[in-house]
PDB file of C-alpha atoms and ligand atoms in Angstrom:
ATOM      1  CA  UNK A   9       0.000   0.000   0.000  1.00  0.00           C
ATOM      2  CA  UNK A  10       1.490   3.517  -0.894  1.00  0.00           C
ATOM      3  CA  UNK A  11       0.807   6.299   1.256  1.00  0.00           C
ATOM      4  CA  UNK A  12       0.853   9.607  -1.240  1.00  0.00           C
ATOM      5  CA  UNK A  13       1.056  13.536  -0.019  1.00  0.00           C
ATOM      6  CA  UNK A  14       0.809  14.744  -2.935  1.00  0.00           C
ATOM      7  CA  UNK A  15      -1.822  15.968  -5.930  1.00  0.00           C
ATOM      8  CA  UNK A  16       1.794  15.344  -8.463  1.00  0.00           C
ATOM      9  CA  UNK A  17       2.594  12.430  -6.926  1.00  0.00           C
ATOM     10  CA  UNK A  18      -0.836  10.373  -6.978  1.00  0.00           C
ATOM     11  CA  UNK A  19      -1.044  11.866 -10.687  1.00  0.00           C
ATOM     12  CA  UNK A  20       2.567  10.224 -12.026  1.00  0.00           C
ATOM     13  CA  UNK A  21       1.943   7.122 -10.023  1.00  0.00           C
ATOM     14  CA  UNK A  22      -1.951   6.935 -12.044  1.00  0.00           C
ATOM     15  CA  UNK A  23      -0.392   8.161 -15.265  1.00  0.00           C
ATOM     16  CA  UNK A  24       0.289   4.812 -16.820  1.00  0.00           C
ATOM     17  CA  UNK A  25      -2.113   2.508 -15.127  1.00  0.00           C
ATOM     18  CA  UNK A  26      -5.422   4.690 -15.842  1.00  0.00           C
ATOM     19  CA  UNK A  27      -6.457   3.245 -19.247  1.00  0.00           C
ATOM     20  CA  UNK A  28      -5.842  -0.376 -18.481  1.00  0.00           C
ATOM     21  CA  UNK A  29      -7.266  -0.287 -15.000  1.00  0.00           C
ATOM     22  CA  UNK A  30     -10.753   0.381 -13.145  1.00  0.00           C
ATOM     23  CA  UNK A  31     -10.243   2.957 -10.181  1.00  0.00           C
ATOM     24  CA  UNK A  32     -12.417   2.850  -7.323  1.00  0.00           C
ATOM     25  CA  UNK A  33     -12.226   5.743  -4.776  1.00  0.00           C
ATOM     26  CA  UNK A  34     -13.954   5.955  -0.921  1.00  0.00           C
ATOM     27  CA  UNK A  35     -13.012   9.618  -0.128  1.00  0.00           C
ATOM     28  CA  UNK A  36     -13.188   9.865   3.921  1.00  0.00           C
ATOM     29  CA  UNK A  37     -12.206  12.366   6.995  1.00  0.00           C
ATOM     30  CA  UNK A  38     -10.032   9.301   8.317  1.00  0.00           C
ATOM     31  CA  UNK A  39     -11.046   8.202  11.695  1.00  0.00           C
ATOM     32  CA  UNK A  40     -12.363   5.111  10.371  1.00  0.00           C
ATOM     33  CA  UNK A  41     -14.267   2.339  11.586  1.00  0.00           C
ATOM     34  CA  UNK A  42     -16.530  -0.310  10.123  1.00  0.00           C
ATOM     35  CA  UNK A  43     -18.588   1.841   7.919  1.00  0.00           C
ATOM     36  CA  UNK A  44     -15.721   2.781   6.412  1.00  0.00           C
ATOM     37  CA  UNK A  45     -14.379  -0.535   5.822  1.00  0.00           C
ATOM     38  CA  UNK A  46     -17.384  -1.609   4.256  1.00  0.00           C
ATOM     39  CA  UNK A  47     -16.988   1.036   1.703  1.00  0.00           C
ATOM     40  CA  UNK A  48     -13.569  -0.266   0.993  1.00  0.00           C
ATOM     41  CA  UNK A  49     -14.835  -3.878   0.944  1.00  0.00           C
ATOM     42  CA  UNK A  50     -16.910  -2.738  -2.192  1.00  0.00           C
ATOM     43  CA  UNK A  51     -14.091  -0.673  -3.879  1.00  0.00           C
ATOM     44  CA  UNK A  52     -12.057  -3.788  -3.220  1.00  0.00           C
ATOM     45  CA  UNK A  53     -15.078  -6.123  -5.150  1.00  0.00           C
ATOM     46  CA  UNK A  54     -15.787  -3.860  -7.899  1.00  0.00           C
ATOM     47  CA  UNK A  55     -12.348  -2.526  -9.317  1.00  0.00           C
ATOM     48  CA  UNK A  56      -8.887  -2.980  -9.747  1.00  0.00           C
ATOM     49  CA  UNK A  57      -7.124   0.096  -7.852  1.00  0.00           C
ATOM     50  CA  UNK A  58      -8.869   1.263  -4.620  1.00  0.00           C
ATOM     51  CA  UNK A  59      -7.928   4.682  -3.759  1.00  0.00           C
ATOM     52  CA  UNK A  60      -8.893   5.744   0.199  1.00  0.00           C
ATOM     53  CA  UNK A  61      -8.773   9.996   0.587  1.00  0.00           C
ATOM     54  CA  UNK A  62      -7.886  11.047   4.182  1.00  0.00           C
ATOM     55  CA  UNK A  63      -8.486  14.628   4.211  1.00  0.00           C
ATOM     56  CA  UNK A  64     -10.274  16.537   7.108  1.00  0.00           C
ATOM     57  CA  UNK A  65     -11.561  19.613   4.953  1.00  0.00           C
ATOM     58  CA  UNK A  66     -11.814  22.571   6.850  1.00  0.00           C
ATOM     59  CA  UNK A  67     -14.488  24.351   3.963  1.00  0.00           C
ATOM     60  CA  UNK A  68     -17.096  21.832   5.373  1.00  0.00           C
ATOM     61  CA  UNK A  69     -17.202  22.932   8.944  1.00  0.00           C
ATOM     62  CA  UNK A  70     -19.068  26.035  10.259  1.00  0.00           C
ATOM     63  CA  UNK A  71     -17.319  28.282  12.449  1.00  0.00           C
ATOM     64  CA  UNK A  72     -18.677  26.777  15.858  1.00  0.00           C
ATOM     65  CA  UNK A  73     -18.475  23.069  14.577  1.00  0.00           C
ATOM     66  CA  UNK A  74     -15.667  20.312  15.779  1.00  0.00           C
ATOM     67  CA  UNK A  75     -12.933  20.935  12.843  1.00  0.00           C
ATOM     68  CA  UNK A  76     -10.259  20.921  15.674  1.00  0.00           C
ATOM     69  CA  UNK A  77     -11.570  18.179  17.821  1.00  0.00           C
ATOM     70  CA  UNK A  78     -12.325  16.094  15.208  1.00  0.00           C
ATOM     71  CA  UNK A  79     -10.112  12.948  15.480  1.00  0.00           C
ATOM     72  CA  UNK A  80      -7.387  12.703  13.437  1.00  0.00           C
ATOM     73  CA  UNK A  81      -6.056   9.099  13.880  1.00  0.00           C
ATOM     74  CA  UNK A  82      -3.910   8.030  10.679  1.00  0.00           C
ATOM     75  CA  UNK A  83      -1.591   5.554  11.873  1.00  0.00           C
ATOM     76  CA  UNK A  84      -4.505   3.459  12.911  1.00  0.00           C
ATOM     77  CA  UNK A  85      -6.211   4.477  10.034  1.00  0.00           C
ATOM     78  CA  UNK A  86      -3.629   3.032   7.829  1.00  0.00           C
ATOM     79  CA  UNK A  87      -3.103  -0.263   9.274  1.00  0.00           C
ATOM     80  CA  UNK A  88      -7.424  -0.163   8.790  1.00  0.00           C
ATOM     81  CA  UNK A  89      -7.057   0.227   5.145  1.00  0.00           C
ATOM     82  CA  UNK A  90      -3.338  -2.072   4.856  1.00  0.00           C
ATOM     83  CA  UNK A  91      -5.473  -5.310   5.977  1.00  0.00           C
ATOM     84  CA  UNK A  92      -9.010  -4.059   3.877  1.00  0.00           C
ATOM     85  CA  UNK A  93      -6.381  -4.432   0.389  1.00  0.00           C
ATOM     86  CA  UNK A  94      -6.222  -0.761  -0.068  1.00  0.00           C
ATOM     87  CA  UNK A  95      -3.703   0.076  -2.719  1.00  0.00           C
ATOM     88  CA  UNK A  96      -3.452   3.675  -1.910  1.00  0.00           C
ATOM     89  CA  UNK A  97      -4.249   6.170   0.294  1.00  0.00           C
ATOM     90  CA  UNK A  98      -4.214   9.888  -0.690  1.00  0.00           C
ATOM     91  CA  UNK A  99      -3.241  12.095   2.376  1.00  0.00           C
ATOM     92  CA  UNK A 100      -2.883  15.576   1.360  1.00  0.00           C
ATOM     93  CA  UNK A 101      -1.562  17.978   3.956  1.00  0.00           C
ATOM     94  CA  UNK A 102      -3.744  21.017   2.250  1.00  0.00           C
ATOM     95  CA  UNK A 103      -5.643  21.616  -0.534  1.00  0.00           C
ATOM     96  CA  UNK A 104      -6.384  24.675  -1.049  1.00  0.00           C
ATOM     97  CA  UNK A 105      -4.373  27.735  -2.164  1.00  0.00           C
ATOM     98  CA  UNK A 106      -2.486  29.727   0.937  1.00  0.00           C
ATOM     99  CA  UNK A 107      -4.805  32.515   0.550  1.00  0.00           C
ATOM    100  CA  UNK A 108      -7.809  30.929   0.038  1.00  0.00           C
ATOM    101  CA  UNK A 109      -9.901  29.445  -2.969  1.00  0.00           C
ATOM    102  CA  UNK A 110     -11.210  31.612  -5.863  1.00  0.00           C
ATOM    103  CA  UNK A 111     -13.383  29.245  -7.276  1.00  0.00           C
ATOM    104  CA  UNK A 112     -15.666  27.449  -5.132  1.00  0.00           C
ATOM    105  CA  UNK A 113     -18.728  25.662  -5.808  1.00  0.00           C
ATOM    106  CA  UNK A 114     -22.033  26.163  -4.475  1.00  0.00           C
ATOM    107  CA  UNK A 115     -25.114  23.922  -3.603  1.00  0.00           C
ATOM    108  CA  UNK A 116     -28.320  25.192  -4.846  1.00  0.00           C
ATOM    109  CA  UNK A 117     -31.729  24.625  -3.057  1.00  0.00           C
ATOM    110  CA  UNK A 118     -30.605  21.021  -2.219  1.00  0.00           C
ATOM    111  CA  UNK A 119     -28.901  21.986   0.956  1.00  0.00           C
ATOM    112  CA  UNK A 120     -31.997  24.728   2.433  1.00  0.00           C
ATOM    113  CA  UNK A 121     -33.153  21.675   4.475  1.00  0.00           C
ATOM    114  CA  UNK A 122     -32.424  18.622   6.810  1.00  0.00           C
ATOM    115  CA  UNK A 123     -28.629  19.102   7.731  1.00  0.00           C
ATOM    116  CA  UNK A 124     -28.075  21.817   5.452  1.00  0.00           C
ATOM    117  CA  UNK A 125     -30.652  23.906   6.864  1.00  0.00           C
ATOM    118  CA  UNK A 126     -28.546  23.522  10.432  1.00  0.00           C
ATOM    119  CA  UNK A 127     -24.920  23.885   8.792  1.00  0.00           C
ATOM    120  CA  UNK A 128     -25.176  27.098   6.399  1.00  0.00           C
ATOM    121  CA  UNK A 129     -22.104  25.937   3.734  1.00  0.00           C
ATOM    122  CA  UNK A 130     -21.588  22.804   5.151  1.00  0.00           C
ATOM    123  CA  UNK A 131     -22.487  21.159   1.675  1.00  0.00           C
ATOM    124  CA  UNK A 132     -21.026  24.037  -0.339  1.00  0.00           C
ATOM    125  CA  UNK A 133     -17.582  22.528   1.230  1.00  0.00           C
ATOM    126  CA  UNK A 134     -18.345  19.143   0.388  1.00  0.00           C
ATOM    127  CA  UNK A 135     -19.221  19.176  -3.370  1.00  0.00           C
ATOM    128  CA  UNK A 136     -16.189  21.760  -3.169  1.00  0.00           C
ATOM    129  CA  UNK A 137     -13.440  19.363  -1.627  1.00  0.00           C
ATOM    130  CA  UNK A 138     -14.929  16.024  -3.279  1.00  0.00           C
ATOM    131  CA  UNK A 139     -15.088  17.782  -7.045  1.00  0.00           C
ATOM    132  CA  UNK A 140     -11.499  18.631  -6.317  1.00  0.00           C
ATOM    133  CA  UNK A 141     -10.712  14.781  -5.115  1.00  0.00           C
ATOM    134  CA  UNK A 142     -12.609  14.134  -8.410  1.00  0.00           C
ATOM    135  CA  UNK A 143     -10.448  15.762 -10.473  1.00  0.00           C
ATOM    136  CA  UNK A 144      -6.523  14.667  -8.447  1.00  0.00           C
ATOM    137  CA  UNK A 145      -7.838  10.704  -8.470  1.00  0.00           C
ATOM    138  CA  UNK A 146     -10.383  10.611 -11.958  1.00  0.00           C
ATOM    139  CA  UNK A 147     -12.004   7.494 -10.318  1.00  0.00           C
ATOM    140  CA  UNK A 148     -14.215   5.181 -12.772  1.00  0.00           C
ATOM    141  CA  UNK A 149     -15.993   4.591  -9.537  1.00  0.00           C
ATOM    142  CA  UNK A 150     -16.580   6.574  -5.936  1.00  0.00           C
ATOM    143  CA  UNK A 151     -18.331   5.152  -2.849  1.00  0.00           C
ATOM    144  CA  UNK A 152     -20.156   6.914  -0.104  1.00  0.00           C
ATOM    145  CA  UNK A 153     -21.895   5.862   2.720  1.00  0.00           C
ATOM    146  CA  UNK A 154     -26.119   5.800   2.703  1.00  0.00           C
ATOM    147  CA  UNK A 155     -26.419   7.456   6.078  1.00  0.00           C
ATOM    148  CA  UNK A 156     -24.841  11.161   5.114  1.00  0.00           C
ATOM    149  CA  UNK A 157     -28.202  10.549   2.506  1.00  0.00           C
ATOM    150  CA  UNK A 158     -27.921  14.406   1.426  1.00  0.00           C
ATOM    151  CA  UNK A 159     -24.842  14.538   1.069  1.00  0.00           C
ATOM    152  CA  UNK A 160     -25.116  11.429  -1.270  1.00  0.00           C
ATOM    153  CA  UNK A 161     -28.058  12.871  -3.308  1.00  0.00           C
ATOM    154  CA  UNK A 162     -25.889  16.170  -3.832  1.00  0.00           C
ATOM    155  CA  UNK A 163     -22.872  14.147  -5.030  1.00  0.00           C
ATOM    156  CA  UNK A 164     -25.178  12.291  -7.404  1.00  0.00           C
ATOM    157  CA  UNK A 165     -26.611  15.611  -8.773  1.00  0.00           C
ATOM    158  CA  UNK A 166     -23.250  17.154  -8.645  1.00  0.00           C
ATOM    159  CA  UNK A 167     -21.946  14.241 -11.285  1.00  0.00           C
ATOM    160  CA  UNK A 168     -25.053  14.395 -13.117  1.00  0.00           C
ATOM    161  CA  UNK A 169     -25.221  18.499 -13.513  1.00  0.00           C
ATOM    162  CA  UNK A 170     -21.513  18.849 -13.971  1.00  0.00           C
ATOM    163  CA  UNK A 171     -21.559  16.203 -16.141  1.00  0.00           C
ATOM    164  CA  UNK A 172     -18.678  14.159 -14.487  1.00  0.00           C
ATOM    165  CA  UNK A 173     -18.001  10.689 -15.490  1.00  0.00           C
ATOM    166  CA  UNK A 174     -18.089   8.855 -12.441  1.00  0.00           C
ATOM    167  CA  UNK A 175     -19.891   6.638 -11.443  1.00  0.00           C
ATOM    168  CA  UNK A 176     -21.377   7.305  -7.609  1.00  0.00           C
ATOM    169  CA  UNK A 177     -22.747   4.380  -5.682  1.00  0.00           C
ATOM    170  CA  UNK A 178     -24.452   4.459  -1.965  1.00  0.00           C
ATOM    171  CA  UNK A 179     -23.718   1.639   0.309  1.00  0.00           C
ATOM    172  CA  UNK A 180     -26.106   0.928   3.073  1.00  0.00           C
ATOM    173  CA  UNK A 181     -25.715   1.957   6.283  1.00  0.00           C
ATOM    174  CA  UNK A 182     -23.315   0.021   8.873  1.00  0.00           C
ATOM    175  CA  UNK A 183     -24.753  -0.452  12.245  1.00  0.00           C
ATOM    176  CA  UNK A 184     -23.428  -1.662  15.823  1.00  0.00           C
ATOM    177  CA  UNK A 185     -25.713  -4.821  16.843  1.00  0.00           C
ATOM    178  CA  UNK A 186     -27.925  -2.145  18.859  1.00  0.00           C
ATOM    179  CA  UNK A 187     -29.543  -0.564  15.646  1.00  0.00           C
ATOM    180  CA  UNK A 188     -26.835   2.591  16.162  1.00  0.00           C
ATOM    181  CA  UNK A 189     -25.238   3.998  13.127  1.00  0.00           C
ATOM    182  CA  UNK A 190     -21.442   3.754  12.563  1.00  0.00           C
ATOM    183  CA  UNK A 191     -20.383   7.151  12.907  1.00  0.00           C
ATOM    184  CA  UNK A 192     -16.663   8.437  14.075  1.00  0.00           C
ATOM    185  CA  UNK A 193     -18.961  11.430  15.963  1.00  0.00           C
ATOM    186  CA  UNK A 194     -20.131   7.925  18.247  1.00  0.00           C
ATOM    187  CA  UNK A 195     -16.782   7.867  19.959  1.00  0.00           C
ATOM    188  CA  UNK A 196     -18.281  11.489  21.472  1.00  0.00           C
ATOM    189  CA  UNK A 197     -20.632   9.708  23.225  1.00  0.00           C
ATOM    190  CA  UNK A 198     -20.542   8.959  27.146  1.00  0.00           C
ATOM    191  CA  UNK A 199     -21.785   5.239  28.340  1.00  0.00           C
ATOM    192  CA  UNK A 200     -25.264   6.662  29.344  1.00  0.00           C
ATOM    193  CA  UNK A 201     -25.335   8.860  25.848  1.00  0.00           C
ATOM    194  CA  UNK A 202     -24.512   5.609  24.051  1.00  0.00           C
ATOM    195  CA  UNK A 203     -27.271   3.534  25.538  1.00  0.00           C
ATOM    196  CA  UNK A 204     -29.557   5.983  24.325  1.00  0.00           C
ATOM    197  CA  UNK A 205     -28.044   6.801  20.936  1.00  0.00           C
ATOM    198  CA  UNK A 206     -30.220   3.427  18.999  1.00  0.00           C
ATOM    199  CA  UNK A 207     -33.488   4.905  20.176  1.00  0.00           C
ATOM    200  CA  UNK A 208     -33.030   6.863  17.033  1.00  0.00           C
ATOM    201  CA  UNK A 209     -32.744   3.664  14.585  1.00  0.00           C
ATOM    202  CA  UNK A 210     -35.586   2.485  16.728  1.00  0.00           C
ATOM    203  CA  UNK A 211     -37.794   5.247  16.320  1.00  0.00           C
ATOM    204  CA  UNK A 212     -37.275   4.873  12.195  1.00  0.00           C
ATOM    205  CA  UNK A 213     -37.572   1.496  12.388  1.00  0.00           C
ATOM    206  CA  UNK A 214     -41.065   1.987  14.689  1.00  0.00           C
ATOM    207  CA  UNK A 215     -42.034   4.528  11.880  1.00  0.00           C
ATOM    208  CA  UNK A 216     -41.391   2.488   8.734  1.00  0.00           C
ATOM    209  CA  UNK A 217     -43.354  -0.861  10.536  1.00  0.00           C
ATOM    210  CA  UNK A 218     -46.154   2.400  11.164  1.00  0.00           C
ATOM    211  CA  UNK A 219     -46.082   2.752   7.209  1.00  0.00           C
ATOM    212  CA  UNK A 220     -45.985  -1.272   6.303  1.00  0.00           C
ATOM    213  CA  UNK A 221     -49.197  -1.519   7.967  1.00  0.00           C
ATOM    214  CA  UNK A 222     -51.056   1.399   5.824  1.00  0.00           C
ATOM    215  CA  UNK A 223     -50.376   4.854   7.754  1.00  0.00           C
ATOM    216  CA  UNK A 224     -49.497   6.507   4.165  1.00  0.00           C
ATOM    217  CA  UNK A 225     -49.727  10.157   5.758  1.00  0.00           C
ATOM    218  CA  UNK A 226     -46.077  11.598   6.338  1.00  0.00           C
ATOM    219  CA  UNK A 227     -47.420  14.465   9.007  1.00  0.00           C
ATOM    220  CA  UNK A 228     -49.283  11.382  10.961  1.00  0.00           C
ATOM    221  CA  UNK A 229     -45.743   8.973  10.800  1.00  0.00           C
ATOM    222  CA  UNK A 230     -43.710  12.059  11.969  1.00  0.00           C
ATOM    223  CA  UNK A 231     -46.387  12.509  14.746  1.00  0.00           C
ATOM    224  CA  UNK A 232     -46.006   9.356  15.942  1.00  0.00           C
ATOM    225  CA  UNK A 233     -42.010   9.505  15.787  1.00  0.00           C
ATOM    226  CA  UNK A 234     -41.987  12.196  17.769  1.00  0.00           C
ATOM    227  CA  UNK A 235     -43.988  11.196  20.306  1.00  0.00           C
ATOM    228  CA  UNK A 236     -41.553   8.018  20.540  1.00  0.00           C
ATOM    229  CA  UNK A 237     -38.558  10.343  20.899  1.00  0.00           C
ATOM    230  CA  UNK A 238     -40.181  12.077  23.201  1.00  0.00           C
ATOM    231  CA  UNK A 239     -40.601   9.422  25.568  1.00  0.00           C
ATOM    232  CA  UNK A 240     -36.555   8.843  25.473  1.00  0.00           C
ATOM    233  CA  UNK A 241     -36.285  12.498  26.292  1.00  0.00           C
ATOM    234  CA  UNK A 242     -34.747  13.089  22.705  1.00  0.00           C
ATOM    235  CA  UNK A 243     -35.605  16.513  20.906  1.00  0.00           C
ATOM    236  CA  UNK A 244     -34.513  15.606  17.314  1.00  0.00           C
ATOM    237  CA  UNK A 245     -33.291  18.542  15.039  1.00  0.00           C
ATOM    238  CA  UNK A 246     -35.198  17.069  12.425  1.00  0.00           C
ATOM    239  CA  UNK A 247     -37.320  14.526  12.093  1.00  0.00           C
ATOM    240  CA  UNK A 248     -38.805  14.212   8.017  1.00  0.00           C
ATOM    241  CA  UNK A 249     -39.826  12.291   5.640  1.00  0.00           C
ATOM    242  CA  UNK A 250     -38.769  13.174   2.008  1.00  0.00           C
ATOM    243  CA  UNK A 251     -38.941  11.945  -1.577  1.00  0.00           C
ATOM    244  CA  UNK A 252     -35.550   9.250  -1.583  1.00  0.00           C
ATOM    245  CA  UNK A 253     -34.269  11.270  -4.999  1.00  0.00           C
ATOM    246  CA  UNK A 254     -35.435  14.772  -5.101  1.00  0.00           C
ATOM    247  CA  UNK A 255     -35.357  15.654  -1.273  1.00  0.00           C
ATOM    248  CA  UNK A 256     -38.646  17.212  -1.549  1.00  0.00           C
ATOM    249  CA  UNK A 257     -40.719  17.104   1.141  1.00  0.00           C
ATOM    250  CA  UNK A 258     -43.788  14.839   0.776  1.00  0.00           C
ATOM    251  CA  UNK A 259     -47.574  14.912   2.571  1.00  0.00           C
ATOM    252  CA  UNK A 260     -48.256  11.203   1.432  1.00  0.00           C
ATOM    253  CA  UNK A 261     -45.776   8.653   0.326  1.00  0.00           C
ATOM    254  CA  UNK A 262     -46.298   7.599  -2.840  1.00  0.00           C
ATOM    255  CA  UNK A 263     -42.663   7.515  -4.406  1.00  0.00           C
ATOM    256  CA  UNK A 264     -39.555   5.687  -2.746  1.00  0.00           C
ATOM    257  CA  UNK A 265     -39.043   8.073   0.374  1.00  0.00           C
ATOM    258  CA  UNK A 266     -36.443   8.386   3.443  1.00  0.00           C
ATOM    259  CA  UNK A 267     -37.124   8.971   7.006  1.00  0.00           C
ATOM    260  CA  UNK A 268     -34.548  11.032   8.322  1.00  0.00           C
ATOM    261  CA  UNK A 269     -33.475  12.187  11.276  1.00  0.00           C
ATOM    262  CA  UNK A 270     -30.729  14.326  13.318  1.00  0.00           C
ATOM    263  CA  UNK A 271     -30.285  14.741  16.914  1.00  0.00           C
ATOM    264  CA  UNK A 272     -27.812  15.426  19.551  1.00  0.00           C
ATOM    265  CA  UNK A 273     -27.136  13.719  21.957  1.00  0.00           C
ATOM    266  CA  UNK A 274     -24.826  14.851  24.908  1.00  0.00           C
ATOM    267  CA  UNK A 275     -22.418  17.129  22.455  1.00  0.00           C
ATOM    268  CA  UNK A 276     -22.737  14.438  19.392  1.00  0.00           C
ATOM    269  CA  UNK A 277     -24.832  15.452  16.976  1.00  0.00           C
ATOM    270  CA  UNK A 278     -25.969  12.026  15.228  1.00  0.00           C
ATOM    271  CA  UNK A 279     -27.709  11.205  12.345  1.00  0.00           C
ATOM    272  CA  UNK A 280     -30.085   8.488  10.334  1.00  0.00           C
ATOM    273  CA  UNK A 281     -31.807   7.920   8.006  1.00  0.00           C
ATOM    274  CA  UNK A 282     -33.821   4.463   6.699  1.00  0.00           C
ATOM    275  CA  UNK A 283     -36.008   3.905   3.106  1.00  0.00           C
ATOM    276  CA  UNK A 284     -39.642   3.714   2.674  1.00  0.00           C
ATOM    277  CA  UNK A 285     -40.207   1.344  -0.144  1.00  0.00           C
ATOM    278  CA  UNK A 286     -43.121   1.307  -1.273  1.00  0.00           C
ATOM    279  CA  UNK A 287     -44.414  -2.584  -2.244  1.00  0.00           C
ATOM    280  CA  UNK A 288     -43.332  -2.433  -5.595  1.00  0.00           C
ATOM    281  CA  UNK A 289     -39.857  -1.763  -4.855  1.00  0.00           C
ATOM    282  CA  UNK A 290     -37.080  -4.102  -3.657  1.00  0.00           C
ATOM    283  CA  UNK A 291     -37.030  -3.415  -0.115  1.00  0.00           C
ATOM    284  CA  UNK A 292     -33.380  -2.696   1.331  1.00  0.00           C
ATOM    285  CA  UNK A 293     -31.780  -3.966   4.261  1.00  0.00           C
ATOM    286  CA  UNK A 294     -30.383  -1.702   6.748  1.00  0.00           C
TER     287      UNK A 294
HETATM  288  O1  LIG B  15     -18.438  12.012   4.297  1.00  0.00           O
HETATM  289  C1  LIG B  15     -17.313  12.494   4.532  1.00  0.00           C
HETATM  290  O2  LIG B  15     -16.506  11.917   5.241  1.00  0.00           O
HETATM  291  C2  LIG B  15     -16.931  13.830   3.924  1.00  0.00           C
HETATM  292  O3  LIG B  15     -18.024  14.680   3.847  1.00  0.00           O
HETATM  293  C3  LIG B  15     -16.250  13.711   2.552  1.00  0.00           C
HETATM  294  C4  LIG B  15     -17.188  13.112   1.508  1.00  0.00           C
HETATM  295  C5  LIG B  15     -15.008  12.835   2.670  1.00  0.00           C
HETATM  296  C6  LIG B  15     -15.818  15.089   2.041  1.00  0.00           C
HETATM  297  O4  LIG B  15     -14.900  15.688   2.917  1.00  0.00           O
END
């Protein structure tokens, strides 16, 4: 496994294997743990070269949110990717100019609600610092995790608008055996704040068995979600129920939707999100 610093460097070690070879890519903020892995697992399966990013990118965190605390942990984080079969991993120090970016891109509409709503910019940064991954690695492939959902709708629309040709693939959401998303934000969480973390994955899970047997009204399942969260003493941030592709909100679910939710809990602000299928689609395991 090579460990690469820089943009010139990952480019003259890609030069001569790009035509022959399919590139996956699983750009991350390091800190990695099974979710991660997972990601990697289906790089490994689906191409020839898996590239790993380890990058924590400053444009995607507000001015009060944990860019300094968050963990940076790259030896372990290396030996993670060593045993998943990772051939490299890119680890820039910093990618952007000294004085600051002149060219930025910017999220339209997508990001007014759910986290985006709460994190003014926070997706501006992310289609920002992954179009610029984009263009160092030119993956065939790039792999993102189901439960940042936005984020992986504006990632689709930012290949599809921009016209990029790569191909961007969700993989479900890893859990602990409690229900509780894989997140690194979970290692935040205090014993009693951990215990109550899967109430969350409950709660969408109590929601979605609400909808199987024939509530169709999204304002009565979000009722009754809340009401279940309230009983664990959890005010959520959001709690909504949205079209799966567009991110519009919905009043009756009638397309392929998501149940999604964000909440904090002690100083961790977790999220979650599951499908509602409706009968004629697959349903997918999470
Ligand atoms: O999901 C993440 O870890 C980050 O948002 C990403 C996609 C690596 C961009 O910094």
């Amino acid at each position: 496994m090579n460990v690469i610093e820089t943009t010139a460097e990952l480019r003259r070690i890609l030069a001569p294997v790009r035509s022959q070879q399919h590139i996956a890519f699983v750009p991350t903020m390091g800190c990695l743990h099974e979710g991660h892995l997972s990601l990697m697992r289906k790089a490994r399966r689906l191409a020839d070269i898996v590239i790993v990013s380890i990058y924590v990118n400053p444009m995607q965190f507000g001015p009060n949110e944990d860019f300094d605390a968050y963990p940076r942990t790259f030896e372990a984080d290396a030996a993670l990717c060593e045993k998943e079969g990772v051939d490299i991993i890119f680890h820039p120090h910093n990618l952007y100019p000294a004085d600051g970016l002149r060219i930025s891109l910017k999220v339209d509409e997508l990001d007014n609600c759910l986290c985006g709503a709460a994190r003014p910019g926070h997706f501006d940064g992310v289609v920002t610092v992954v179009n610029m991954l984009f263009n160092i690695v030119q993956p065939d492939i790039a792999i993102f995790g189901e439960k940042d959902w936005q984020q992986l709708s504006i990632i689709r629309c930012m290949g599809d608008d921009l016209q990029m040709n790569i191909e961007i693939i969700g993989e479900p959401t890893y859990r602990e055996a409690d229900g509780l998303a894989m997140s690194s934000r979970n290692r935040y969480l205090s014993p009693d704040e951990r215990n109550l973390a899967p109430r969350l994955h409950e709660v969408l899970q109590y929601m979605r068995d609400a909808f199987e047997q024939g509530e169709s009204s999204a304002a009565a399942l979000i009722r009754q979600g809340r009401a279940k969260l309230a009983d664990a003493a959890i005010e959520p941030e959001y709690l909504e129920i949205r079209d799966a592709n567009s991110l519009q909100s919905v009043t009756t679910i009638e397309t392929p939707c998501r149940i999604l939710i964000a909440a904090k809990i002690g100083s961790a602000r977790l999220i979650d999100n599951i499908p509602l299928d409706l009968p004629e689609h697959a349903m997918e395991t999470v």
